[in-house]
Structure formats: C-alpha cells, structure tokens
Amino acid sequence: MEKERKRKPDERFKIANREAVIGVALAVFNFVWWFAFAYGLGGRTPDNYSYVFGLPAWFFYSCVLGFIIMALLVIFVVKFWFVEVPFDEEEGEQT
Amino acid sequence: MNTPVVISLFIFLVLIFAIGFWSSRSLKNATGDSFLQEYFLGGRQLGGFILAMTMIATYGSASSFIGGPGVAYTEGFGWVLLSMSQVATGYFVLMILGKKFAIMARRYKAVTLIDYLKGRYQSKWVVLTAAFSIIIFLFSAMAAQWVGGARLIESLTGLNYTTALFIFAVSVLVYVIIGGFKAVALTDTVQGVVMFGGTLILLIATIIAGGGIGNIMADLTAENPNLVTPYGAEGGTESDLRIFLLDTCRCRSCWFTTSNRSCDGL
C-alpha cells in the first residue's frame, strides 16, 4: 500500500503544500507590516507622534489597519487561491 | 450579592446546559467507533462560523479578559502591540496544518492529536512524551482558567471563592461529559458570540466614558508618555523583553489549541 502511494503522488498534498507556502508568506508579510509600523513610526519620542482617529499613528497603522488588511488578505486568499479537496481516502484503499 | 448578575449568570449556565443536552442527542444513535468520532470530533462536520467562534472563545480566555487588561493597564500600548502579533497564529496554523492534518487524520483514523502522532511516527516514546506534556501543560493552563473563572464569578456575584470555583467546575464537567466535542464547539460558539458582542459594547462604552479616543490618549500621555509608545511603561528593551515573555507564554497555549483544533474540528 505504501509503494502504491509513492508511485502515484497524492495531488492533495501538492495543494496542501502550496497553501502552506501561502500561509508562510502571509505570516511573514504580517510580521513585517506589524513590526515596521510599530517600531519604525513608534521609535521616536511621544512628543513627535502624529495621531490617526485619535490613536497614535504607529498603533493605528500597525495594529488597526494591519489587522483589517490581514483579515481581507486571508479572506481573499482562501476564497480565490485555496482549493477544496476531498478529505476522505479514495475508494479501494479502505473498506 | 448582586442579583441581576446572578440571574444572568444562571440563565447563561442553563442555556449552556441546554445546548449540551441538545447536542448530546446526536450521540445516542452512535455506537462504538462512531461514538468516539461523534464525541471527540462532532462527526468532523462543523461549519466555518462555528469554527471561527470556537477560535474566538479559545483565544479569548481568562487571560484576555482578566490578566490581559491588567497588564495593558500597567504597560500601555506595548502590551497591546505584542498581543496583536498573535493575529497570525490562527490563519498560519490552519493554513499550514489544516489540510494535511485533515487528510492524514482520516487516513490514520485519528481522533485526538495523540492518535495522529501515533499514526505518523509509530513510536511508543513519541506518544508517551506527547501525552505527558499535554496532560502537564494543559493541566496548568486549565488550572489558570479555572482560577480565573472562579475569581470572575466571585467578584461579580459576591459568593466566596470556593463556592465560585465549585459552580465553575461543575458546569464545565457537566457539559463536557454529556455533550462531547460538539457540545464544546456549540457552547464555544455561544460564548464566542457573547465575548465578541460584549467586547464591542465595552469598547464603545469605554470610549464614551473616557470622553473620546483623543481625550483618552491625552490622559495616557499626561500620566506617562511611555504608555503610548511600543516599548512598555518603563521604556527600553528590558521591559519589552518582559512583556514579550509574558506574551509568549500565552501564545503557546494558543498555538497548541489551534493545532489541536485543526486536527479535530475540520
């Protein structure tokens, strides 16, 4: 059974792998966005802060806008790039 | 004793029990293997909304409602910033593990994470180590939640701590025993909705009570300018590191529960 599986690589794992790579890319993007705005904009002294909607600009861009963008990105990626696969084993392999 | 709070707590508990009983009906017809599947996994048929709310209820634990605000109060925005780094954990874990776990778990006929590891590594020691670490770490995480829950009931109702802990423990036990995973997922859904709605109301109420966001920021800056920086109340890397360590502890349980969920619920 193991050999059979090796001869015919499971398409579903290719899909799973591709989606894992997308997940890593999203997480890296998320981290860079989060880190760069927080410590880039927030690194100066509080007297020089600018404010967006009353919140410190670094916080707004890093945490509020960043969250919204990530939520939209995840929705987009799952809707358009992710592929539905059957989770059950193909017939014949199991009784 | 705070009567309105006690009454609403009572109604909430009754509602949770009702859901537990209701969802345990689907267990009655299941026997043997399918009973296990149904009990632990809810028959692997849970929708997206339920999954989302389950994850809210899982992330939003006693630490986000009792411990977290306290630390945020002393450390300021630095803590909130680090909490926001957890946004990635949910989709990251689900995207990486979700599909593969879902396929392999069915191939191994795995019901729990341990079954999965057993199927994957075929090693007694992997299974034993995993089982022990889950028991030890989940136990300590759970103890913290129980203390948090009991303190919450204590402070809201004015009952003493032991009684509060007893109420909390009994309600958790009853609905876990009668309902299984589906009951937990459904009650998590109800709790997720309550948490989300409650947090939203609290947010609006806080902004109104503080006289607008701008006013709150001005007060914070007047109190200690470091509170509005990403570096924590004392500024500098030392306090940063301290917050980070606190946060990592919390994060780890999130990672664990998420990966567990991606094995179970999907």
Short mmCIF file of C-alpha atoms in Angstrom, two decimals:
data_model
loop_
_atom_site.label_atom_id
_atom_site.label_comp_id
_atom_site.label_asym_id
_atom_site.label_seq_id
_atom_site.Cartn_x
_atom_site.Cartn_y
_atom_site.Cartn_z
CA MET A 1 0.00 0.00 0.00
CA GLU A 2 2.89 2.32 0.83
CA LYS A 3 4.53 1.68 -2.54
CA GLU A 4 1.34 2.28 -4.38
CA ARG A 5 1.08 5.65 -2.77
CA LYS A 6 4.62 6.56 -3.75
CA ARG A 7 4.10 5.70 -7.39
CA LYS A 8 1.11 7.95 -7.59
CA PRO A 9 1.85 11.10 -5.54
CA ASP A 10 -1.25 12.45 -3.92
CA GLU A 11 -2.41 15.62 -5.66
CA ARG A 12 -3.99 16.80 -2.46
CA PHE A 13 -0.66 17.12 -0.70
CA LYS A 14 0.63 19.31 -3.51
CA ILE A 15 -2.31 21.60 -2.89
CA ALA A 16 -1.76 21.46 0.88
CA ASN A 17 1.91 22.31 0.35
CA ARG A 18 1.13 25.26 -1.88
CA GLU A 19 -1.31 26.58 0.69
CA ALA A 20 1.22 26.14 3.47
CA VAL A 21 3.67 28.28 1.47
CA ILE A 22 0.96 30.92 1.05
CA GLY A 23 0.41 30.76 4.81
CA VAL A 24 4.11 31.36 5.49
CA ALA A 25 4.17 34.27 3.02
CA LEU A 26 1.13 35.84 4.69
CA ALA A 27 2.65 35.45 8.15
CA VAL A 28 5.95 36.99 7.01
CA PHE A 29 4.11 39.91 5.40
CA ASN A 30 2.02 40.29 8.55
CA PHE A 31 5.10 40.36 10.76
CA VAL A 32 6.96 42.88 8.58
CA TRP A 33 3.92 45.18 8.44
CA TRP A 34 3.34 44.88 12.17
CA PHE A 35 6.99 45.36 13.14
CA ALA A 36 7.91 48.10 10.66
CA PHE A 37 5.00 50.39 11.53
CA ALA A 38 5.23 49.77 15.27
CA TYR A 39 8.94 50.28 15.78
CA GLY A 40 9.53 52.44 12.71
CA LEU A 41 6.85 55.03 13.44
CA GLY A 42 6.74 54.50 17.19
CA GLY A 43 10.50 54.70 17.69
CA ARG A 44 10.61 58.48 18.11
CA THR A 45 9.68 60.31 21.30
CA PRO A 46 5.96 60.57 22.07
CA ASP A 47 6.03 64.38 21.63
CA ASN A 48 6.59 63.90 17.89
CA TYR A 49 3.80 61.38 17.40
CA SER A 50 1.09 62.03 14.91
CA TYR A 51 -2.39 60.72 15.57
CA VAL A 52 -4.91 58.96 13.35
CA PHE A 53 -8.51 58.77 14.61
CA GLY A 54 -7.11 59.80 17.98
CA LEU A 55 -4.80 56.78 18.17
CA PRO A 56 -1.01 57.11 17.89
CA ALA A 57 -0.18 56.73 14.19
CA TRP A 58 2.16 53.75 14.73
CA PHE A 59 -0.54 51.89 16.62
CA PHE A 60 -3.22 52.69 14.10
CA TYR A 61 -1.17 51.53 11.11
CA SER A 62 0.42 48.54 12.82
CA CYS A 63 -2.48 47.11 14.81
CA VAL A 64 -5.76 48.52 13.50
CA LEU A 65 -5.07 48.89 9.77
CA GLY A 66 -2.72 45.91 9.79
CA PHE A 67 -5.44 43.72 11.28
CA ILE A 68 -8.03 44.84 8.74
CA ILE A 69 -5.61 44.27 5.85
CA MET A 70 -4.67 40.83 7.12
CA ALA A 71 -8.32 39.86 7.53
CA LEU A 72 -9.08 40.98 3.96
CA LEU A 73 -5.98 39.20 2.61
CA VAL A 74 -6.90 35.96 4.36
CA ILE A 75 -10.46 36.15 3.03
CA PHE A 76 -9.16 36.84 -0.48
CA VAL A 77 -6.58 34.06 -0.40
CA VAL A 78 -8.99 31.47 0.97
CA LYS A 79 -11.74 32.42 -1.48
CA PHE A 80 -9.68 32.58 -4.65
CA TRP A 81 -6.44 30.63 -4.22
CA PHE A 82 -7.37 27.81 -1.94
CA VAL A 83 -8.77 24.66 -3.48
CA GLU A 84 -11.41 22.43 -1.97
CA VAL A 85 -10.18 18.84 -1.72
CA PRO A 86 -11.91 15.67 -0.55
CA PHE A 87 -10.56 14.63 2.85
CA ASP A 88 -11.61 11.00 2.75
CA GLU A 89 -9.44 8.31 1.28
CA GLU A 90 -10.01 7.37 -2.34
CA GLU A 91 -12.08 4.27 -2.88
CA GLY A 92 -10.26 0.95 -2.90
CA GLU A 93 -7.73 1.93 -0.27
CA GLN A 94 -10.05 1.32 2.62
CA THR A 95 -13.05 -0.84 3.21
CA MET B 1 -24.95 39.83 46.41
CA ASN B 2 -25.53 41.32 43.01
CA THR B 3 -28.93 39.94 41.95
CA PRO B 4 -29.09 40.95 38.24
CA VAL B 5 -25.64 39.45 37.68
CA VAL B 6 -26.52 36.22 39.48
CA ILE B 7 -29.72 35.89 37.46
CA SER B 8 -27.98 36.47 34.13
CA LEU B 9 -25.21 34.06 35.10
CA PHE B 10 -27.84 31.47 35.97
CA ILE B 11 -29.68 31.96 32.67
CA PHE B 12 -26.39 31.70 30.80
CA LEU B 13 -25.48 28.44 32.55
CA VAL B 14 -28.95 26.98 31.86
CA LEU B 15 -28.59 27.94 28.21
CA ILE B 16 -25.18 26.28 28.03
CA PHE B 17 -26.55 23.12 29.65
CA ALA B 18 -29.49 23.08 27.27
CA ILE B 19 -27.10 23.19 24.33
CA GLY B 20 -25.06 20.39 25.85
CA PHE B 21 -28.13 18.18 26.26
CA TRP B 22 -29.45 19.05 22.84
CA SER B 23 -26.20 18.21 21.07
CA SER B 24 -25.76 15.01 23.07
CA ARG B 25 -28.85 13.66 21.26
CA SER B 26 -26.78 13.04 18.16
CA LEU B 27 -24.59 10.79 20.32
CA LYS B 28 -27.42 8.41 21.19
CA ASN B 29 -27.57 6.66 17.85
CA ALA B 30 -23.81 6.34 17.53
CA THR B 31 -22.08 3.24 18.83
CA GLY B 32 -18.50 2.03 19.19
CA ASP B 33 -16.06 3.71 16.82
CA SER B 34 -18.60 6.15 15.52
CA PHE B 35 -19.43 7.12 19.10
CA LEU B 36 -15.78 8.13 19.64
CA GLN B 37 -15.78 10.08 16.38
CA GLU B 38 -19.01 11.79 17.32
CA TYR B 39 -17.94 12.51 20.90
CA PHE B 40 -14.48 13.87 20.19
CA LEU B 41 -14.91 15.38 16.76
CA GLY B 42 -18.57 16.15 16.35
CA GLY B 43 -18.58 13.85 13.33
CA ARG B 44 -15.99 16.16 11.67
CA GLN B 45 -18.81 18.33 10.41
CA LEU B 46 -18.56 21.82 11.82
CA GLY B 47 -19.17 24.91 9.77
CA GLY B 48 -16.98 27.95 9.30
CA PHE B 49 -18.94 30.19 11.64
CA ILE B 50 -18.75 27.63 14.44
CA LEU B 51 -15.02 27.22 13.84
CA ALA B 52 -14.49 30.99 13.93
CA MET B 53 -16.47 31.43 17.14
CA THR B 54 -14.74 28.41 18.70
CA MET B 55 -11.43 30.06 17.97
CA ILE B 56 -12.57 33.36 19.50
CA ALA B 57 -13.64 31.52 22.62
CA THR B 58 -10.36 29.60 22.68
CA TYR B 59 -8.13 32.63 22.25
CA GLY B 60 -10.30 34.82 24.39
CA SER B 61 -9.67 33.11 27.66
CA ALA B 62 -9.44 34.33 31.22
CA SER B 63 -6.11 35.91 30.32
CA SER B 64 -7.62 38.21 27.71
CA PHE B 65 -10.41 39.36 29.99
CA ILE B 66 -8.78 39.35 33.41
CA GLY B 67 -4.98 39.19 33.14
CA GLY B 68 -4.53 40.96 29.81
CA PRO B 69 -6.33 44.22 30.63
CA GLY B 70 -4.37 44.41 33.88
CA VAL B 71 -1.05 44.16 32.08
CA ALA B 72 -2.27 46.57 29.39
CA TYR B 73 -3.21 48.99 32.18
CA THR B 74 0.31 48.98 33.61
CA GLU B 75 2.29 48.60 30.38
CA GLY B 76 0.19 50.60 27.91
CA PHE B 77 0.20 50.12 24.17
CA GLY B 78 3.35 47.97 24.19
CA TRP B 79 1.30 45.08 25.52
CA VAL B 80 -1.50 45.58 23.03
CA LEU B 81 1.06 45.65 20.22
CA LEU B 82 2.54 42.34 21.30
CA SER B 83 -0.89 40.81 21.70
CA MET B 84 -1.61 41.79 18.13
CA SER B 85 1.31 39.65 16.98
CA GLN B 86 -0.98 36.70 17.74
CA VAL B 87 -3.26 37.60 14.85
CA ALA B 88 -1.04 35.48 12.63
CA THR B 89 -1.32 32.32 14.71
CA GLY B 90 -4.86 31.41 13.70
CA TYR B 91 -4.57 31.51 9.94
CA PHE B 92 -0.90 30.47 9.93
CA VAL B 93 -1.52 27.23 11.81
CA LEU B 94 -4.70 26.44 9.91
CA MET B 95 -3.13 27.10 6.52
CA ILE B 96 -0.05 25.02 7.22
CA LEU B 97 -1.57 22.14 9.14
CA GLY B 98 -5.25 22.25 8.27
CA LYS B 99 -5.50 20.35 5.03
CA LYS B 100 -2.69 17.89 5.64
CA PHE B 101 -3.97 17.15 9.14
CA ALA B 102 -7.48 16.69 7.86
CA ILE B 103 -6.37 14.18 5.22
CA MET B 104 -3.86 12.29 7.35
CA ALA B 105 -6.08 12.20 10.43
CA ARG B 106 -8.69 10.39 8.38
CA ARG B 107 -6.09 8.03 6.95
CA TYR B 108 -4.83 7.17 10.45
CA LYS B 109 -8.41 7.23 11.77
CA ALA B 110 -7.02 9.57 14.40
CA VAL B 111 -9.45 11.03 16.88
CA THR B 112 -7.04 13.00 19.07
CA LEU B 113 -3.72 14.68 18.45
CA ILE B 114 -2.07 11.72 20.18
CA ASP B 115 -3.66 9.25 17.76
CA TYR B 116 -2.29 11.37 14.96
CA LEU B 117 1.27 11.33 16.33
CA LYS B 118 0.97 7.59 16.88
CA GLY B 119 -0.05 7.06 13.28
CA ARG B 120 2.65 9.37 12.00
CA TYR B 121 5.69 8.23 14.00
CA GLN B 122 4.76 4.69 15.03
CA SER B 123 6.77 5.23 18.20
CA LYS B 124 5.80 4.49 21.76
CA TRP B 125 8.08 7.23 23.10
CA VAL B 126 6.68 9.96 20.90
CA VAL B 127 3.20 9.04 22.07
CA LEU B 128 4.14 8.89 25.75
CA THR B 129 6.06 12.17 25.65
CA ALA B 130 3.25 13.92 23.82
CA ALA B 131 0.62 12.53 26.17
CA PHE B 132 2.53 13.55 29.28
CA SER B 133 3.30 17.03 28.02
CA ILE B 134 -0.30 17.58 27.00
CA ILE B 135 -1.53 16.45 30.40
CA ILE B 136 1.01 18.55 32.30
CA PHE B 137 0.77 21.76 30.25
CA LEU B 138 -2.93 21.61 29.60
CA PHE B 139 -3.49 20.92 33.26
CA SER B 140 -1.58 24.02 34.31
CA ALA B 141 -3.25 26.12 31.63
CA MET B 142 -6.63 24.78 32.73
CA ALA B 143 -5.90 25.45 36.40
CA ALA B 144 -5.23 29.08 35.50
CA GLN B 145 -8.51 29.25 33.59
CA TRP B 146 -10.42 27.73 36.48
CA VAL B 147 -8.91 30.17 38.94
CA GLY B 148 -9.71 33.00 36.54
CA GLY B 149 -13.28 31.81 36.07
CA ALA B 150 -13.83 31.35 39.79
CA ARG B 151 -12.39 34.80 40.58
CA LEU B 152 -14.68 36.29 37.98
CA ILE B 153 -17.78 34.63 39.46
CA GLU B 154 -16.56 35.61 42.93
CA SER B 155 -16.12 39.27 42.07
CA LEU B 156 -19.38 39.51 40.13
CA THR B 157 -21.70 37.65 42.45
CA GLY B 158 -20.08 38.17 45.82
CA LEU B 159 -20.06 34.41 46.50
CA ASN B 160 -16.93 33.17 48.20
CA TYR B 161 -14.07 31.78 46.16
CA THR B 162 -14.64 28.09 46.94
CA THR B 163 -18.32 28.24 46.02
CA ALA B 164 -17.48 30.11 42.83
CA LEU B 165 -14.85 27.54 41.88
CA PHE B 166 -17.34 24.78 42.61
CA ILE B 167 -20.01 26.30 40.36
CA PHE B 168 -17.45 26.78 37.61
CA ALA B 169 -16.03 23.26 37.88
CA VAL B 170 -19.44 21.57 37.98
CA SER B 171 -20.73 23.43 34.95
CA VAL B 172 -17.62 22.65 32.92
CA LEU B 173 -17.71 18.98 33.93
CA VAL B 174 -21.40 18.51 33.25
CA TYR B 175 -21.36 19.83 29.76
CA VAL B 176 -18.13 18.17 28.75
CA ILE B 177 -19.41 14.81 30.00
CA ILE B 178 -22.85 14.96 28.45
CA GLY B 179 -22.06 16.60 25.18
CA GLY B 180 -18.58 15.83 23.86
CA PHE B 181 -16.79 17.90 21.29
CA LYS B 182 -19.91 19.06 19.51
CA ALA B 183 -21.30 20.45 22.74
CA VAL B 184 -17.99 22.16 23.47
CA ALA B 185 -17.92 23.60 19.97
CA LEU B 186 -21.52 24.79 20.22
CA THR B 187 -21.13 26.30 23.68
CA ASP B 188 -17.87 27.86 22.48
CA THR B 189 -19.88 29.37 19.66
CA VAL B 190 -22.38 30.87 22.07
CA GLN B 191 -19.54 32.12 24.24
CA GLY B 192 -17.69 33.48 21.22
CA VAL B 193 -20.74 35.48 20.21
CA VAL B 194 -21.19 36.74 23.78
CA MET B 195 -17.49 37.65 24.05
CA PHE B 196 -17.48 39.42 20.70
CA GLY B 197 -20.66 41.36 21.43
CA GLY B 198 -19.62 42.11 25.00
CA THR B 199 -16.19 43.34 23.94
CA LEU B 200 -17.76 45.58 21.31
CA ILE B 201 -20.16 47.10 23.84
CA LEU B 202 -17.31 47.53 26.33
CA LEU B 203 -15.15 49.22 23.70
CA ILE B 204 -17.85 51.73 22.80
CA ALA B 205 -18.73 52.31 26.46
CA THR B 206 -15.07 52.83 27.35
CA ILE B 207 -14.55 55.37 24.58
CA ILE B 208 -17.67 57.26 25.66
CA ALA B 209 -16.71 57.10 29.35
CA GLY B 210 -13.19 58.33 28.56
CA GLY B 211 -14.53 61.26 26.56
CA GLY B 212 -13.38 60.13 23.12
CA ILE B 213 -10.22 58.43 21.92
CA GLY B 214 -8.27 61.70 21.64
CA ASN B 215 -9.07 62.55 25.24
CA ILE B 216 -8.01 59.08 26.46
CA MET B 217 -4.68 59.38 24.60
CA ALA B 218 -4.06 62.81 26.09
CA ASP B 219 -4.71 61.43 29.58
CA LEU B 220 -2.39 58.50 28.95
CA THR B 221 0.39 60.75 27.69
CA ALA B 222 -0.07 63.03 30.69
CA GLU B 223 0.15 60.02 33.03
CA ASN B 224 3.28 58.54 31.45
CA PRO B 225 4.35 59.25 27.86
CA ASN B 226 5.82 55.75 27.62
CA LEU B 227 2.31 54.28 27.77
CA VAL B 228 1.64 55.35 24.18
CA THR B 229 4.98 54.02 22.87
CA PRO B 230 5.53 50.44 21.67
CA TYR B 231 8.08 49.92 24.45
CA GLY B 232 6.01 49.49 27.62
CA ALA B 233 5.69 51.68 30.70
CA GLU B 234 9.36 51.80 31.64
CA GLY B 235 10.60 52.11 28.09
CA GLY B 236 13.66 50.38 26.72
CA THR B 237 14.31 46.79 25.85
CA GLU B 238 14.19 45.35 29.34
CA SER B 239 10.51 45.99 29.80
CA ASP B 240 9.98 44.98 26.19
CA LEU B 241 11.53 41.62 26.90
CA ARG B 242 9.41 41.14 29.99
CA ILE B 243 6.19 41.80 28.10
CA PHE B 244 7.37 39.55 25.33
CA LEU B 245 7.98 36.66 27.70
CA LEU B 246 4.58 37.08 29.30
CA ASP B 247 3.01 37.16 25.91
CA THR B 248 4.86 34.12 24.62
CA CYS B 249 3.51 32.04 27.47
CA ARG B 250 0.02 32.96 26.43
CA CYS B 251 0.78 32.48 22.77
CA ARG B 252 1.99 28.96 23.26
CA SER B 253 -1.36 27.78 24.52
CA CYS B 254 -2.97 29.45 21.51
CA TRP B 255 -0.67 27.60 19.14
CA PHE B 256 -1.44 24.37 20.84
CA THR B 257 -5.17 24.74 20.86
CA THR B 258 -5.22 25.89 17.27
CA SER B 259 -3.25 22.94 16.02
CA ASN B 260 -5.43 20.68 18.09
CA ARG B 261 -8.50 22.22 16.52
CA SER B 262 -7.15 21.83 13.03
CA CYS B 263 -6.81 18.13 13.75
CA ASP B 264 -10.22 17.85 15.38
CA GLY B 265 -12.78 20.21 14.11
CA LEU B 266 -12.20 20.26 10.40
#
